[in-house]
Short mmCIF file of C-alpha atoms and ligand atoms in Angstrom, two decimals:
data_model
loop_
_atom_site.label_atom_id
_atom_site.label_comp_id
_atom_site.label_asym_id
_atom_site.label_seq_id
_atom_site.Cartn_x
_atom_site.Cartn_y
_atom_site.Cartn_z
CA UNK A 1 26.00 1.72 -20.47
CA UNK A 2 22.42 2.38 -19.04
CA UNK A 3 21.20 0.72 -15.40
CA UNK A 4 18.96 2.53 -13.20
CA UNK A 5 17.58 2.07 -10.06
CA UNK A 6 13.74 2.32 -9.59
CA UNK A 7 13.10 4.37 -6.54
CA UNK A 8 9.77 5.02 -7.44
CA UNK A 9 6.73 3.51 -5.09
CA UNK A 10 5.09 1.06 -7.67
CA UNK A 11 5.96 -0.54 -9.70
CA UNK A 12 8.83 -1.79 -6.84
CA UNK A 13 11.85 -3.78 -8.57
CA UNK A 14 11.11 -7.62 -8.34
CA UNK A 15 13.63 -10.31 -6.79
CA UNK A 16 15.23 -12.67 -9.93
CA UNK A 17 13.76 -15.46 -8.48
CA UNK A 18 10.15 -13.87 -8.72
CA UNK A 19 10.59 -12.80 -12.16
CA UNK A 20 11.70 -15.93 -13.29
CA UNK A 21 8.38 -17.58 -12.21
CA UNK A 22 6.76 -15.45 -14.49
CA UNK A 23 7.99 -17.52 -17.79
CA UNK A 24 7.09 -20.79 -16.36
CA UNK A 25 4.89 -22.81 -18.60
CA UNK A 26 1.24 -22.32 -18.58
CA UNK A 27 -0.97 -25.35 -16.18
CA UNK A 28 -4.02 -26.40 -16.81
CA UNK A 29 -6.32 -24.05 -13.87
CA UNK A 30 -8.98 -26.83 -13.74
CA UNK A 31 -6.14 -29.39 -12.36
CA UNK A 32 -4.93 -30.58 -8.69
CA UNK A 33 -1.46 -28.76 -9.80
CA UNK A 34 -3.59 -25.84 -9.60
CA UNK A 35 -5.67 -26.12 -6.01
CA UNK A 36 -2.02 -26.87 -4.55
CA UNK A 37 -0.54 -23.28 -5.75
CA UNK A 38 -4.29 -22.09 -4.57
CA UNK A 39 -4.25 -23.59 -1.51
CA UNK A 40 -0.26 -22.63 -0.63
CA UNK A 41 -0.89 -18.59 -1.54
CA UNK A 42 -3.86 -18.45 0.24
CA UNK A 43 -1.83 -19.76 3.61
CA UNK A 44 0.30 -17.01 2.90
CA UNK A 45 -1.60 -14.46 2.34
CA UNK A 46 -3.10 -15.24 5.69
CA UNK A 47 -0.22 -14.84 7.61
CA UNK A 48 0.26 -12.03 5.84
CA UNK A 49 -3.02 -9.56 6.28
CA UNK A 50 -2.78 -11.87 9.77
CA UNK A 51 -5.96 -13.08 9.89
CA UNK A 52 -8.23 -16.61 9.80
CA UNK A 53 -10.49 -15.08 7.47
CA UNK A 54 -11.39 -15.08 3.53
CA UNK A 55 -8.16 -13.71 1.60
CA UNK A 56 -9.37 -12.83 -2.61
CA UNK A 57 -6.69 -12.61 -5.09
CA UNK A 58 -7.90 -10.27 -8.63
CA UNK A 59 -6.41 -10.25 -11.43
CA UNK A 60 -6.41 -6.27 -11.48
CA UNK A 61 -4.25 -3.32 -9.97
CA UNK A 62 -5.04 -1.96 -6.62
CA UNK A 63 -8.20 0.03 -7.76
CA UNK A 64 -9.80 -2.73 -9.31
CA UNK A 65 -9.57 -3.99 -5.44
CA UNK A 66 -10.68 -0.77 -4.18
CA UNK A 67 -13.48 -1.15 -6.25
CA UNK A 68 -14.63 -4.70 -5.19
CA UNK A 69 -14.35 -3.33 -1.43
CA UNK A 70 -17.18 -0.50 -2.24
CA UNK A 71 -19.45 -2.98 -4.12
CA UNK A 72 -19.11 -5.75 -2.71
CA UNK A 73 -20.64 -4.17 1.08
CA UNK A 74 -22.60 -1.48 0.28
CA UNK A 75 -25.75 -0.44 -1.66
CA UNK A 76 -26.61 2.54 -3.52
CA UNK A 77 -28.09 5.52 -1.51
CA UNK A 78 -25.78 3.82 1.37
CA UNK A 79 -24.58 6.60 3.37
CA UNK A 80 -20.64 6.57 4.06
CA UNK A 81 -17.75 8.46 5.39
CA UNK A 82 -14.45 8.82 3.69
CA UNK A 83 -11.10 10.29 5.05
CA UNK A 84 -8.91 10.84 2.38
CA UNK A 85 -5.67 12.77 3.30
CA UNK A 86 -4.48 12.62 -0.85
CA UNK A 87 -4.90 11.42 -4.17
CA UNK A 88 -6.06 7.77 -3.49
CA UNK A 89 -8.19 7.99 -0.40
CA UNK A 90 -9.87 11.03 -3.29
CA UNK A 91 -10.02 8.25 -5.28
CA UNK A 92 -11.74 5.55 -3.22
CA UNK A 93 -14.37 8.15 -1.85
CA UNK A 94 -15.47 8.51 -5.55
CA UNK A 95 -15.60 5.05 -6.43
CA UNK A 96 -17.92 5.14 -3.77
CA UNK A 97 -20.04 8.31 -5.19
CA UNK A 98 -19.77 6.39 -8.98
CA UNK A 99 -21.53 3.34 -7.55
CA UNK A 100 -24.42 5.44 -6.21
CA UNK A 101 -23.09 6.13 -1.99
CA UNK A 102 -23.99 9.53 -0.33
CA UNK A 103 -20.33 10.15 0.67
CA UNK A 104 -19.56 12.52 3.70
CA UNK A 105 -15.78 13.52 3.12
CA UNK A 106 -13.54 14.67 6.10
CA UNK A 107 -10.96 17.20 4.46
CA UNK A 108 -7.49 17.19 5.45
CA UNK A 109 -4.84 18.76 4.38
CA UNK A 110 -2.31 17.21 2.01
CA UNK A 111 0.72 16.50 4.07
CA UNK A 112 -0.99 15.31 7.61
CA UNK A 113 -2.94 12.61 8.29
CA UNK A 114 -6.44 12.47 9.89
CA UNK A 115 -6.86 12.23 13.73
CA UNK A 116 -8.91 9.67 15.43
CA UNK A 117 -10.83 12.75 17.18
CA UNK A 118 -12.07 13.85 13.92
CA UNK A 119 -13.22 10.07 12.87
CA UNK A 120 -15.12 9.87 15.98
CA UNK A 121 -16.58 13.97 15.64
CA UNK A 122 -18.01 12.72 12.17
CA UNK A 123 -19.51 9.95 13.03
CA UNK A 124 -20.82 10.87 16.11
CA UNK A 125 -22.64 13.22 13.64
CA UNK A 126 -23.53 10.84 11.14
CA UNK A 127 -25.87 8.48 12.51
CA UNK A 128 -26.79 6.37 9.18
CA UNK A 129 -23.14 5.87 8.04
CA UNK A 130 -22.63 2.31 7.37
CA UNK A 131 -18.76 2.51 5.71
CA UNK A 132 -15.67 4.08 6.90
CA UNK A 133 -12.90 4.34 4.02
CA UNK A 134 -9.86 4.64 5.09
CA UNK A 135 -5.82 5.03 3.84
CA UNK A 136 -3.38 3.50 5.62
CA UNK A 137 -0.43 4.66 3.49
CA UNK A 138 -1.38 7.51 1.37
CA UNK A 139 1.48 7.18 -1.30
CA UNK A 140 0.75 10.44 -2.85
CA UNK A 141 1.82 12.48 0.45
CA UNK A 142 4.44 9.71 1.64
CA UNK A 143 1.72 9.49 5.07
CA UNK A 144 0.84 6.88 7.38
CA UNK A 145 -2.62 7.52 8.63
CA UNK A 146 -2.62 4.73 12.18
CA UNK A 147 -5.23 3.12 11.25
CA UNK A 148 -5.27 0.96 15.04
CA UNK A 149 -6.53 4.52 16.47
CA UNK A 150 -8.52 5.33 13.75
CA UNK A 151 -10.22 1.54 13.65
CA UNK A 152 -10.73 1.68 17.32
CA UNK A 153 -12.69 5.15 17.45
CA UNK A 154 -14.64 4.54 14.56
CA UNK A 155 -15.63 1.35 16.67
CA UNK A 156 -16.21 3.01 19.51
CA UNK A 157 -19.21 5.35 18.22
CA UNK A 158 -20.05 2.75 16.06
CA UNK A 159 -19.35 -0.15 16.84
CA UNK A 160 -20.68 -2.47 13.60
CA UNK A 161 -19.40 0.21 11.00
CA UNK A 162 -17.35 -1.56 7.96
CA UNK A 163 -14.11 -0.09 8.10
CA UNK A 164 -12.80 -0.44 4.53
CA UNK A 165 -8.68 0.10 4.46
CA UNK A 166 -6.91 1.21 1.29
CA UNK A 167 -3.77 -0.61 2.26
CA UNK A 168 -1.46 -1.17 -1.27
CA UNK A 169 1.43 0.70 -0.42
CA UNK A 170 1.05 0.17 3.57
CA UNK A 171 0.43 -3.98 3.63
CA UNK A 172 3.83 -5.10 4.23
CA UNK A 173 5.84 -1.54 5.20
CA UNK A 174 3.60 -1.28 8.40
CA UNK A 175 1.99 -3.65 10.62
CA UNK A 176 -1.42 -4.09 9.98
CA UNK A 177 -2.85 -7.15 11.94
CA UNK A 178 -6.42 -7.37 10.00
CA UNK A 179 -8.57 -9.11 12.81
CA UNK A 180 -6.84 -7.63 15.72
CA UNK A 181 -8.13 -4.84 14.22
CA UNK A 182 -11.42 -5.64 13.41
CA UNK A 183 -10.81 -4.54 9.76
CA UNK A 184 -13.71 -5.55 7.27
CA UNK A 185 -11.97 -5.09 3.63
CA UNK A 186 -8.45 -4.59 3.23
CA UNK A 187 -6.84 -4.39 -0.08
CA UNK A 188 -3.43 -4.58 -0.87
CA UNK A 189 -1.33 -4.39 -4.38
CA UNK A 190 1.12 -6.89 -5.88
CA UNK A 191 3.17 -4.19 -7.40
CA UNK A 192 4.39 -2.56 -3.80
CA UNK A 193 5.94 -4.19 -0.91
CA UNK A 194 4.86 -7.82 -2.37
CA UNK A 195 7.82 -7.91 -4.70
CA UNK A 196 5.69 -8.62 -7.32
CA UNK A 197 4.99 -7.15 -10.88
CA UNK A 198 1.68 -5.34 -11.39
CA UNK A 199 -1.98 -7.21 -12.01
CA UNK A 200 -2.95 -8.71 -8.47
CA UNK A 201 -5.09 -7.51 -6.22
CA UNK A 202 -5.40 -8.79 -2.38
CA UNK A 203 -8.65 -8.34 -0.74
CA UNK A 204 -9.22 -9.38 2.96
CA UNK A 205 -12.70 -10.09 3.77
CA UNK A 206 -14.18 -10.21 7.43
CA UNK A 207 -17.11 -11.43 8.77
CA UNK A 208 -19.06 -8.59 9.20
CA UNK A 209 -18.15 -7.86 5.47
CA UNK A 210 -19.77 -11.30 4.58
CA UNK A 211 -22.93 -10.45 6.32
CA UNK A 212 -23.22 -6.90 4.43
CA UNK A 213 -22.27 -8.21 0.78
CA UNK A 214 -25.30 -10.99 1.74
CA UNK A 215 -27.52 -7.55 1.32
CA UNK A 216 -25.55 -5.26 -0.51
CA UNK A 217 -27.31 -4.40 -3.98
CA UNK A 218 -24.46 -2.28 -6.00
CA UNK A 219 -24.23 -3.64 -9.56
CA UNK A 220 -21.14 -6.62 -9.55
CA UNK A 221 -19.98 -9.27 -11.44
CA UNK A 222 -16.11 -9.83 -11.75
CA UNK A 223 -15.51 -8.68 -9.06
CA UNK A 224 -18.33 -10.29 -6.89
CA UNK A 225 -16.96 -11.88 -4.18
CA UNK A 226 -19.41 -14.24 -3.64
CA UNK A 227 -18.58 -16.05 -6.48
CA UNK A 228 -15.18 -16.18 -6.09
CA UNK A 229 -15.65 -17.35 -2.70
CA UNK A 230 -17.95 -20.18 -4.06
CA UNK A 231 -15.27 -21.25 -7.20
CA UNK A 232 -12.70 -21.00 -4.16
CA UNK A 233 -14.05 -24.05 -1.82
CA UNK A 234 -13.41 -26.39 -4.72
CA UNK A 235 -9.90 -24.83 -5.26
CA UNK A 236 -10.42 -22.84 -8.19
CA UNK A 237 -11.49 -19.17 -9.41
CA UNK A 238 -14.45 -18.39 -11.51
CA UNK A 239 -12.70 -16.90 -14.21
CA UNK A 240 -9.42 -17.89 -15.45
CA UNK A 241 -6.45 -16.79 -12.81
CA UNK A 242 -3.64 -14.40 -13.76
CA UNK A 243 -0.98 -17.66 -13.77
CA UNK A 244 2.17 -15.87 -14.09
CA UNK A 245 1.27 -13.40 -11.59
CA UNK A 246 0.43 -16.37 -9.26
CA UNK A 247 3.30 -18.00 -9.93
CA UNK A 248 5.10 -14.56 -8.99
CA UNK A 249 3.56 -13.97 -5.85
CA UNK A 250 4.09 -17.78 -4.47
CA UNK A 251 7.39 -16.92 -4.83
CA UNK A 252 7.25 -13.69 -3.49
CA UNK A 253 5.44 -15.24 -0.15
CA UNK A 254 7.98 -17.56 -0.05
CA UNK A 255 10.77 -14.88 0.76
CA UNK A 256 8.35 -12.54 3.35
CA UNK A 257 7.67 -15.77 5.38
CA UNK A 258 11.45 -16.79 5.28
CA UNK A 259 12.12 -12.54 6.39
CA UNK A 260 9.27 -12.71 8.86
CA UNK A 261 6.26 -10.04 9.00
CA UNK A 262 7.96 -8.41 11.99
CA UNK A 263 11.54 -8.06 10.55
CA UNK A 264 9.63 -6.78 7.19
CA UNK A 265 8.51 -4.01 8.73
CA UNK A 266 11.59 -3.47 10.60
CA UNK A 267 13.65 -2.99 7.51
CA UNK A 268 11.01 -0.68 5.79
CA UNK A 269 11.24 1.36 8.58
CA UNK A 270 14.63 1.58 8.88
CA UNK A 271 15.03 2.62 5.30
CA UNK A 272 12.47 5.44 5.27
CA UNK A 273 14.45 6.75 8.55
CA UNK A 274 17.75 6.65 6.80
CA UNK A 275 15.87 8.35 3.47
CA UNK A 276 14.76 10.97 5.98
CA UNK A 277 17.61 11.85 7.42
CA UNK A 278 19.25 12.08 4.04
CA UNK A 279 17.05 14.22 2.78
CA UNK A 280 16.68 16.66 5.56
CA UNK A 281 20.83 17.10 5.90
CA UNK A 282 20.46 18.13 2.31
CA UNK A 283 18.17 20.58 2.89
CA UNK A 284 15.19 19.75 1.94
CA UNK A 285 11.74 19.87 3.65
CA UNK A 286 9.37 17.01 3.99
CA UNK A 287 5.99 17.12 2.45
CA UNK A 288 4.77 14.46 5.11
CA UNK A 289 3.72 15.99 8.99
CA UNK A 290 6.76 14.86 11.16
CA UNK A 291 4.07 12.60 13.30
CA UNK A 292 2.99 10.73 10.29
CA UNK A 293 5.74 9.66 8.35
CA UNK A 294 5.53 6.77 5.64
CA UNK A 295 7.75 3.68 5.90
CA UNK A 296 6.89 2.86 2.17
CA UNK A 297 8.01 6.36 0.09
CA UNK A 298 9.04 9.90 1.15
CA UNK A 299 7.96 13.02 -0.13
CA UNK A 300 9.79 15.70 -0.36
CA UNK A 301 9.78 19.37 -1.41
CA UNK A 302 13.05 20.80 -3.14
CA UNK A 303 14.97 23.73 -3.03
CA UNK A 304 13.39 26.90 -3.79
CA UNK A 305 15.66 27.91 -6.76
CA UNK A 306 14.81 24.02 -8.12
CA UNK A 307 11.28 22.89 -9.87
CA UNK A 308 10.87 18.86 -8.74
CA UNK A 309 10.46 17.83 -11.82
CA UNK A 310 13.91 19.78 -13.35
CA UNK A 311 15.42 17.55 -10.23
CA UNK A 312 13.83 14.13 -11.26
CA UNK A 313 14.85 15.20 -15.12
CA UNK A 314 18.36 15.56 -14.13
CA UNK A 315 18.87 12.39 -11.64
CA UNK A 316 17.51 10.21 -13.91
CA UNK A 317 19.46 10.95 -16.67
CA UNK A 318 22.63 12.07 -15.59
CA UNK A 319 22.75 9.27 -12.48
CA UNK A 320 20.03 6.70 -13.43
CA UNK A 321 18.22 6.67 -10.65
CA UNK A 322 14.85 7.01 -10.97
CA UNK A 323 12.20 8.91 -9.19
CA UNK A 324 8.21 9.78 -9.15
CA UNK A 325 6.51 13.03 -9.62
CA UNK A 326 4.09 14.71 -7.16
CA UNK A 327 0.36 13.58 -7.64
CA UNK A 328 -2.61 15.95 -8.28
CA UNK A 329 -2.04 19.53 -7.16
CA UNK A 330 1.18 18.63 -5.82
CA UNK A 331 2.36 17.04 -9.03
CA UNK A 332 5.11 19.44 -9.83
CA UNK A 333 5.63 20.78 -6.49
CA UNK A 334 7.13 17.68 -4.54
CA UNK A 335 9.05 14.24 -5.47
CA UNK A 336 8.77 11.32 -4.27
CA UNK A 337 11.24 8.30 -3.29
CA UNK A 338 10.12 4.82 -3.31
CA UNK A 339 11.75 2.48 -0.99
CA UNK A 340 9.25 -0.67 -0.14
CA UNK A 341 9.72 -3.98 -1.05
CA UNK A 342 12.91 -5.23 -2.72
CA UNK A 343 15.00 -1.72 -1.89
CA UNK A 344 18.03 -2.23 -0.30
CA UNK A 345 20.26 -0.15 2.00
CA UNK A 346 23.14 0.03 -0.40
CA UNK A 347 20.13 1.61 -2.76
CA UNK A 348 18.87 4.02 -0.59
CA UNK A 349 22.62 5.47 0.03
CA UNK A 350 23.05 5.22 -3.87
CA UNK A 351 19.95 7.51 -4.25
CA UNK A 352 20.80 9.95 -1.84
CA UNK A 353 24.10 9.81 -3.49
CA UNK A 354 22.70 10.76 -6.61
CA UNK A 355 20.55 13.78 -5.00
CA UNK A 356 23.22 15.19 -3.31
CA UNK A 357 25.40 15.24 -7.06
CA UNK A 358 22.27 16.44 -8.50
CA UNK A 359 21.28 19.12 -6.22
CA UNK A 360 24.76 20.55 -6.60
CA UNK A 361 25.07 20.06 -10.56
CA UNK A 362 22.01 21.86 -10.42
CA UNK A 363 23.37 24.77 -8.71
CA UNK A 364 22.15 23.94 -5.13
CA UNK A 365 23.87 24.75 -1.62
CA UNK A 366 25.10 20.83 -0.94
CA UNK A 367 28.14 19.42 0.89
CA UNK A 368 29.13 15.96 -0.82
CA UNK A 369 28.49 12.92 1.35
CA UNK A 370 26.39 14.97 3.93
CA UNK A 371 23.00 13.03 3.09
CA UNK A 372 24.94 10.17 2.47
CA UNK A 373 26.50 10.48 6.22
CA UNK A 374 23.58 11.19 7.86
CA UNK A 375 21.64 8.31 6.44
CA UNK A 376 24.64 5.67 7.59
CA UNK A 377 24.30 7.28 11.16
CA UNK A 378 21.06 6.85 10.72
CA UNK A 379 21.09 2.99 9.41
CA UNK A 380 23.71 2.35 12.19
CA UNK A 381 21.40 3.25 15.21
CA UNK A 382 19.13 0.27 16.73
CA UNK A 383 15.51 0.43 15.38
CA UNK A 384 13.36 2.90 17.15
CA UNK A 385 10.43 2.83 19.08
CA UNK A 386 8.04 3.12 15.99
CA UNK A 387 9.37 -0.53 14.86
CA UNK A 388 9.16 -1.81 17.94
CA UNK A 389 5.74 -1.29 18.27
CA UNK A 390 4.91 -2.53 14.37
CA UNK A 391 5.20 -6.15 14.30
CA UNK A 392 3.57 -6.23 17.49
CA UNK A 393 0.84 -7.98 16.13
CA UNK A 394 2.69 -10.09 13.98
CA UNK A 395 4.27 -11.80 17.05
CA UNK A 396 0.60 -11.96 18.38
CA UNK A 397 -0.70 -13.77 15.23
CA UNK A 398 2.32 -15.83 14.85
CA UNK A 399 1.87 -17.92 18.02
C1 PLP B 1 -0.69 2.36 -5.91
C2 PLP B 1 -1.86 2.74 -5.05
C3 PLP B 1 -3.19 2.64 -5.50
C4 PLP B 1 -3.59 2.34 -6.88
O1 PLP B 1 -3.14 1.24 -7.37
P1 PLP B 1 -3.18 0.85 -8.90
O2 PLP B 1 -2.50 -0.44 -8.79
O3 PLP B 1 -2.44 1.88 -9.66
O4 PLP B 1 -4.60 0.74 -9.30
C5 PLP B 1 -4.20 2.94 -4.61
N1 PLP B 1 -3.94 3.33 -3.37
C6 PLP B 1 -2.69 3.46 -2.91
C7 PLP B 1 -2.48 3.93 -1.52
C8 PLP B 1 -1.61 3.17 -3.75
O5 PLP B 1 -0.37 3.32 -3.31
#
């Protein structure tokens, strides 16, 4: 018999009553059927990325939104600063450079996350930027840059900057209220927290994002969203939409509003703490700075006399529970542990129950049940100050 649990931060497992959506029957997209599903997930997407403004759905994963942020606001020769702290904000700094921007990079170092000091240093020092790029959960390192600092010292040198978010894996694990914020572009991923297979993208576009993509000259067609904006006000897209998928993610809305933004990110937060803590009585180290900890997916360095990927080989085999590699330099060095969206708490003990049977199968220095205990302690204490704070704006944009 073969089950396993995918632990792995995207593709997230999907709720039964969002897959079944997916084998509905096909609708004609040129029909009222259609501007009522339309109309419905863009109310929810709104409450969401909690704001009043434009909310684009793609059919495309999470770069393809990345993508339409950069060309959508800027022109080539535009001059603009990137903070990547891993492999995706590396990889939304050189969509920028493809489509012709002069990008200024701040380096950090894998592991941490970047300080609002060093925002403000930059661009203090870079008088033409026009874009800031930013991560707000950099899944390759399992951090959480807080992109409320960062937003509001970026703003406070320059105050009409577009701040552009890479926000897949964060949207939904963290609070991120989008126009308390004063966030241009946001773009999220259906495949992470949404409970919702790959192929959407979810782009959040502000005001001040309208007014640069009236001037903005890099080359765009799909994924141009003036057009889509235009297709929208009748209640259609341009091009034909990604039905299933839509069908998905109505569903998928259906169960965050019913859970509530606030509680959302209450019970990602409690799982990461509980992964934490299971990890660290086993032994292991943490890839991610203490201060800047994901809510979405852990990463996490293993023993010395263990290679990651021997670890991953052996879990998912020998316990079915599945895990992801490291990414870029790190890809053999770390693992990771997915546990946004539909994860449960029941799962997250299961994995750690696996790691702890692995670890010693593997020859490893483990007491049974000590990660498993210390994750229970962990699950039984009241949510921390961290939560308390996320959701914050939820409660603001609720009322
Ligand atoms: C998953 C992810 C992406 C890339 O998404 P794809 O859907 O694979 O294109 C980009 N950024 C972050 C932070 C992600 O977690």
């Amino acid at each position: 018999l073969e089950k396993s649990l995918l632990m792995i931060p995207g593709p997230t497992p999907v709720p039964d009553e969002v897959l079944r959506e997916l084998a509905r029957p096909m609708i004609n997209h040129r029909s009222s059927e259609y501007v009522a599903l339309q109309s419905e997930l863009v109310d929810g997407l709104r409450q969401a990325f909690q704001t009043t403004g434009d909310v684009q759905v793609f059919p495309a994963s999470g770069t393809g939104g990345l993508e339409a942020a950069v060309v959508n606001v800027l022109s080539p020769g535009d001059r603009v600063v990137a903070a990547p702290v891993g492999a995706f904000g590396d990889r939304f700094a050189e969509i920028a450079e493809v489509f012709g921007a002069s990008v200024r990079r701040i380096e950090t170092r894998w592991g941490s996350c970047v300080t609002p000091e060093v925002v403000a240093s930059v661009l203090e020092d870079e008088p033409e930027a026009r874009a800031l790029l930013l991560t707000q959960n950099e899944t390759s390192t399992g951090v959480l840059n807080d992109i409320q600092q960062l937003a509001a010292s970026a703003r406070a040198v320059r105050p009409d900057i577009l701040i552009l978010v890479d926000a897949i894996s964060g949207m939904l694990a963290a609070d991120l209220p989008v126009d308390q914020w004063e966030l241009d572009v946001v773009v999220a991923g259906s495949q992470k927290a949404w409970m919702v297979p790959p192929g959407l993208t979810l782009v959040s576009i502000s005001a001040r994002a309208w007014e640069a993509h009236a001037t903005a000259r890099m080359p765009r067609f799909y994924f141009d969203f003036g057009r889509m904006r235009k297709s929208m006000a009748t209640g259609q897209t341009p091009y034909t939409p990604a039905l299933p998928q839509l069908f998905a993610l109505r569903a998928a809305l259906r169960l965050i509003q019913r859970e509530g933004l606030a509680a959302c990110f209450a019970r990602h937060d409690r799982l990461a703490r509980a992964t934490r803590a299971g990890v660290e009585a086993m032994g292991m180290r943490l890839f991610a700075d203490r201060g800047c900890v994901s809510p979405a997916v852990t990463a996490v360095v293993p023993p010395l006399h263990l290679s990651a990927p021997e670890l991953r080989r052996h879990v998912n085999h020998r316990h079915g529970v599945v895990l992801a590699g490291g990414q870029g330099r790190y890809q053999d060095q770390i693992f990771r542990i997915g546990h946004l969206g539909y994860v449960s708490e029941a799962e997250v003990i299961a994995t750690l129950a696996a790691l702890e049977r692995g670890l010693l199968e593997l020859g490893g220095q483990v007491t049974l049940g000590s990660a498993v205990a210390a994750a229970q302690a962990e699950l039984l204490r009241p949510s921390g100050a961290a939560s308390r704070s996320a959701g914050a704006g939820a409660e603001a944009t609720r009322g």
